[in-house]
């Protein structure tokens, strides 16, 4: 089974929102909360962007010289990401795939990014398969950086600090840190800021 909600057609969502700048999570660049990570915390060379959307974070990583793979369930989003990469001459590998169905053979990755995927998987019926897959994709000593909406955002859903710490606990993960951050979004023609969490963790050595 997929952990995505089959009631949502993400291709249609991207098409319908094209005239308004895209879905709420498409803000024209990486989430600001990732700025300190991008400035010096990324481990390379291989980096995976899970739920990459139209590729803004993946492209920012590629500009810094990393070997980046981005995956997203939406073929429309991936097509736009590929067009952006081609326009800049960046060799990012974008794939239209279900992130919960990746194979360990796709890795290992030295860093992985999740910019809002886990909270949607949890919101729509369970993220167990995804959480079980992540340590199998990461290289020993590889880093995971994850951004999630917090319950304090008052959207009727979100991931608490306790949830995140329990999901990325020993023995598979180590040095797990969760910090409160702002998550940027846009809808109704306006920019919004929502309460969120930034998780940093490291895949424990085998």
mmCIF file with all atom_site columns, N, CA, C and O in Angstrom, residues 85-102:
data_model
loop_
_atom_site.group_PDB
_atom_site.id
_atom_site.type_symbol
_atom_site.label_atom_id
_atom_site.label_alt_id
_atom_site.label_comp_id
_atom_site.label_asym_id
_atom_site.label_entity_id
_atom_site.label_seq_id
_atom_site.pdbx_PDB_ins_code
_atom_site.Cartn_x
_atom_site.Cartn_y
_atom_site.Cartn_z
_atom_site.occupancy
_atom_site.B_iso_or_equiv
_atom_site.pdbx_formal_charge
_atom_site.auth_seq_id
_atom_site.auth_comp_id
_atom_site.auth_asym_id
_atom_site.auth_atom_id
_atom_site.pdbx_PDB_model_num
ATOM 1  N N  . UNK A 1 85  ? 16.148 22.670 -14.107 1.00 0.00 ? 85  UNK A N  1
ATOM 2  C CA . UNK A 1 85  ? 17.527 22.175 -14.098 1.00 0.00 ? 85  UNK A CA 1
ATOM 3  C C  . UNK A 1 85  ? 18.175 22.355 -15.464 1.00 0.00 ? 85  UNK A C  1
ATOM 4  O O  . UNK A 1 85  ? 19.342 22.767 -15.567 1.00 0.00 ? 85  UNK A O  1
ATOM 5  N N  . UNK A 1 86  ? 17.430 22.062 -16.525 1.00 0.00 ? 86  UNK A N  1
ATOM 6  C CA . UNK A 1 86  ? 17.973 22.206 -17.880 1.00 0.00 ? 86  UNK A CA 1
ATOM 7  C C  . UNK A 1 86  ? 18.302 23.664 -18.179 1.00 0.00 ? 86  UNK A C  1
ATOM 8  O O  . UNK A 1 86  ? 19.320 23.970 -18.814 1.00 0.00 ? 86  UNK A O  1
ATOM 9  N N  . UNK A 1 87  ? 17.442 24.568 -17.716 1.00 0.00 ? 87  UNK A N  1
ATOM 10 C CA . UNK A 1 87  ? 17.671 25.991 -17.974 1.00 0.00 ? 87  UNK A CA 1
ATOM 11 C C  . UNK A 1 87  ? 18.947 26.488 -17.318 1.00 0.00 ? 87  UNK A C  1
ATOM 12 O O  . UNK A 1 87  ? 19.589 27.419 -17.813 1.00 0.00 ? 87  UNK A O  1
ATOM 13 N N  . UNK A 1 88  ? 19.323 25.866 -16.199 1.00 0.00 ? 88  UNK A N  1
ATOM 14 C CA . UNK A 1 88  ? 20.546 26.269 -15.489 1.00 0.00 ? 88  UNK A CA 1
ATOM 15 C C  . UNK A 1 88  ? 21.744 25.389 -15.818 1.00 0.00 ? 88  UNK A C  1
ATOM 16 O O  . UNK A 1 88  ? 22.851 25.635 -15.327 1.00 0.00 ? 88  UNK A O  1
ATOM 17 N N  . UNK A 1 89  ? 21.518 24.353 -16.603 1.00 0.00 ? 89  UNK A N  1
ATOM 18 C CA . UNK A 1 89  ? 22.594 23.438 -16.918 1.00 0.00 ? 89  UNK A CA 1
ATOM 19 C C  . UNK A 1 89  ? 23.031 22.608 -15.732 1.00 0.00 ? 89  UNK A C  1
ATOM 20 O O  . UNK A 1 89  ? 24.203 22.218 -15.637 1.00 0.00 ? 89  UNK A O  1
ATOM 21 N N  . UNK A 1 90  ? 22.096 22.292 -14.850 1.00 0.00 ? 90  UNK A N  1
ATOM 22 C CA . UNK A 1 90  ? 22.395 21.508 -13.653 1.00 0.00 ? 90  UNK A CA 1
ATOM 23 C C  . UNK A 1 90  ? 21.988 20.054 -13.869 1.00 0.00 ? 90  UNK A C  1
ATOM 24 O O  . UNK A 1 90  ? 20.887 19.770 -14.348 1.00 0.00 ? 90  UNK A O  1
ATOM 25 N N  . UNK A 1 91  ? 22.851 19.129 -13.485 1.00 0.00 ? 91  UNK A N  1
ATOM 26 C CA . UNK A 1 91  ? 22.614 17.713 -13.728 1.00 0.00 ? 91  UNK A CA 1
ATOM 27 C C  . UNK A 1 91  ? 21.902 17.013 -12.601 1.00 0.00 ? 91  UNK A C  1
ATOM 28 O O  . UNK A 1 91  ? 22.356 15.964 -12.136 1.00 0.00 ? 91  UNK A O  1
ATOM 29 N N  . UNK A 1 92  ? 20.778 17.556 -12.148 1.00 0.00 ? 92  UNK A N  1
ATOM 30 C CA . UNK A 1 92  ? 19.993 16.908 -11.098 1.00 0.00 ? 92  UNK A CA 1
ATOM 31 C C  . UNK A 1 92  ? 19.190 15.766 -11.709 1.00 0.00 ? 92  UNK A C  1
ATOM 32 O O  . UNK A 1 92  ? 18.619 15.902 -12.802 1.00 0.00 ? 92  UNK A O  1
ATOM 33 N N  . UNK A 1 93  ? 19.128 14.649 -10.997 1.00 0.00 ? 93  UNK A N  1
ATOM 34 C CA . UNK A 1 93  ? 18.323 13.513 -11.445 1.00 0.00 ? 93  UNK A CA 1
ATOM 35 C C  . UNK A 1 93  ? 16.955 13.602 -10.781 1.00 0.00 ? 93  UNK A C  1
ATOM 36 O O  . UNK A 1 93  ? 16.819 13.377 -9.582  1.00 0.00 ? 93  UNK A O  1
ATOM 37 N N  . UNK A 1 94  ? 15.945 13.986 -11.551 1.00 0.00 ? 94  UNK A N  1
ATOM 38 C CA . UNK A 1 94  ? 14.580 14.075 -11.039 1.00 0.00 ? 94  UNK A CA 1
ATOM 39 C C  . UNK A 1 94  ? 13.782 12.864 -11.514 1.00 0.00 ? 94  UNK A C  1
ATOM 40 O O  . UNK A 1 94  ? 13.812 12.526 -12.702 1.00 0.00 ? 94  UNK A O  1
ATOM 41 N N  . UNK A 1 95  ? 13.043 12.234 -10.594 1.00 0.00 ? 95  UNK A N  1
ATOM 42 C CA . UNK A 1 95  ? 12.259 11.046 -10.924 1.00 0.00 ? 95  UNK A CA 1
ATOM 43 C C  . UNK A 1 95  ? 10.851 11.177 -10.361 1.00 0.00 ? 95  UNK A C  1
ATOM 44 O O  . UNK A 1 95  ? 10.670 11.578 -9.208  1.00 0.00 ? 95  UNK A O  1
ATOM 45 N N  . UNK A 1 96  ? 9.854  10.814 -11.194 1.00 0.00 ? 96  UNK A N  1
ATOM 46 C CA . UNK A 1 96  ? 8.469  10.767 -10.744 1.00 0.00 ? 96  UNK A CA 1
ATOM 47 C C  . UNK A 1 96  ? 8.218  9.403  -10.107 1.00 0.00 ? 96  UNK A C  1
ATOM 48 O O  . UNK A 1 96  ? 7.924  8.422  -10.803 1.00 0.00 ? 96  UNK A O  1
ATOM 49 N N  . UNK A 1 97  ? 8.389  9.334  -8.808  1.00 0.00 ? 97  UNK A N  1
ATOM 50 C CA . UNK A 1 97  ? 8.269  8.066  -8.082  1.00 0.00 ? 97  UNK A CA 1
ATOM 51 C C  . UNK A 1 97  ? 7.612  8.304  -6.729  1.00 0.00 ? 97  UNK A C  1
ATOM 52 O O  . UNK A 1 97  ? 7.691  9.397  -6.160  1.00 0.00 ? 97  UNK A O  1
ATOM 53 N N  . UNK A 1 98  ? 7.010  7.268  -6.211  1.00 0.00 ? 98  UNK A N  1
ATOM 54 C CA . UNK A 1 98  ? 6.443  7.268  -4.868  1.00 0.00 ? 98  UNK A CA 1
ATOM 55 C C  . UNK A 1 98  ? 7.609  7.125  -3.880  1.00 0.00 ? 98  UNK A C  1
ATOM 56 O O  . UNK A 1 98  ? 8.311  6.114  -3.873  1.00 0.00 ? 98  UNK A O  1
ATOM 57 N N  . UNK A 1 99  ? 7.827  8.126  -3.056  1.00 0.00 ? 99  UNK A N  1
ATOM 58 C CA . UNK A 1 99  ? 8.959  8.109  -2.131  1.00 0.00 ? 99  UNK A CA 1
ATOM 59 C C  . UNK A 1 99  ? 8.867  6.978  -1.115  1.00 0.00 ? 99  UNK A C  1
ATOM 60 O O  . UNK A 1 99  ? 9.890  6.547  -0.585  1.00 0.00 ? 99  UNK A O  1
ATOM 61 N N  . UNK A 1 100 ? 7.671  6.484  -0.862  1.00 0.00 ? 100 UNK A N  1
ATOM 62 C CA . UNK A 1 100 ? 7.528  5.385  0.092   1.00 0.00 ? 100 UNK A CA 1
ATOM 63 C C  . UNK A 1 100 ? 7.866  4.033  -0.526  1.00 0.00 ? 100 UNK A C  1
ATOM 64 O O  . UNK A 1 100 ? 7.900  3.025  0.180   1.00 0.00 ? 100 UNK A O  1
ATOM 65 N N  . UNK A 1 101 ? 8.101  4.004  -1.852  1.00 0.00 ? 101 UNK A N  1
ATOM 66 C CA . UNK A 1 101 ? 8.367  2.746  -2.546  1.00 0.00 ? 101 UNK A CA 1
ATOM 67 C C  . UNK A 1 101 ? 9.765  2.702  -3.145  1.00 0.00 ? 101 UNK A C  1
ATOM 68 O O  . UNK A 1 101 ? 10.032 1.878  -4.017  1.00 0.00 ? 101 UNK A O  1
ATOM 69 N N  . UNK A 1 102 ? 10.649 3.567  -2.680  1.00 0.00 ? 102 UNK A N  1
ATOM 70 C CA . UNK A 1 102 ? 12.037 3.500  -3.147  1.00 0.00 ? 102 UNK A CA 1
ATOM 71 C C  . UNK A 1 102 ? 12.688 2.218  -2.640  1.00 0.00 ? 102 UNK A C  1
ATOM 72 O O  . UNK A 1 102 ? 12.237 1.611  -1.668  1.00 0.00 ? 102 UNK A O  1
#
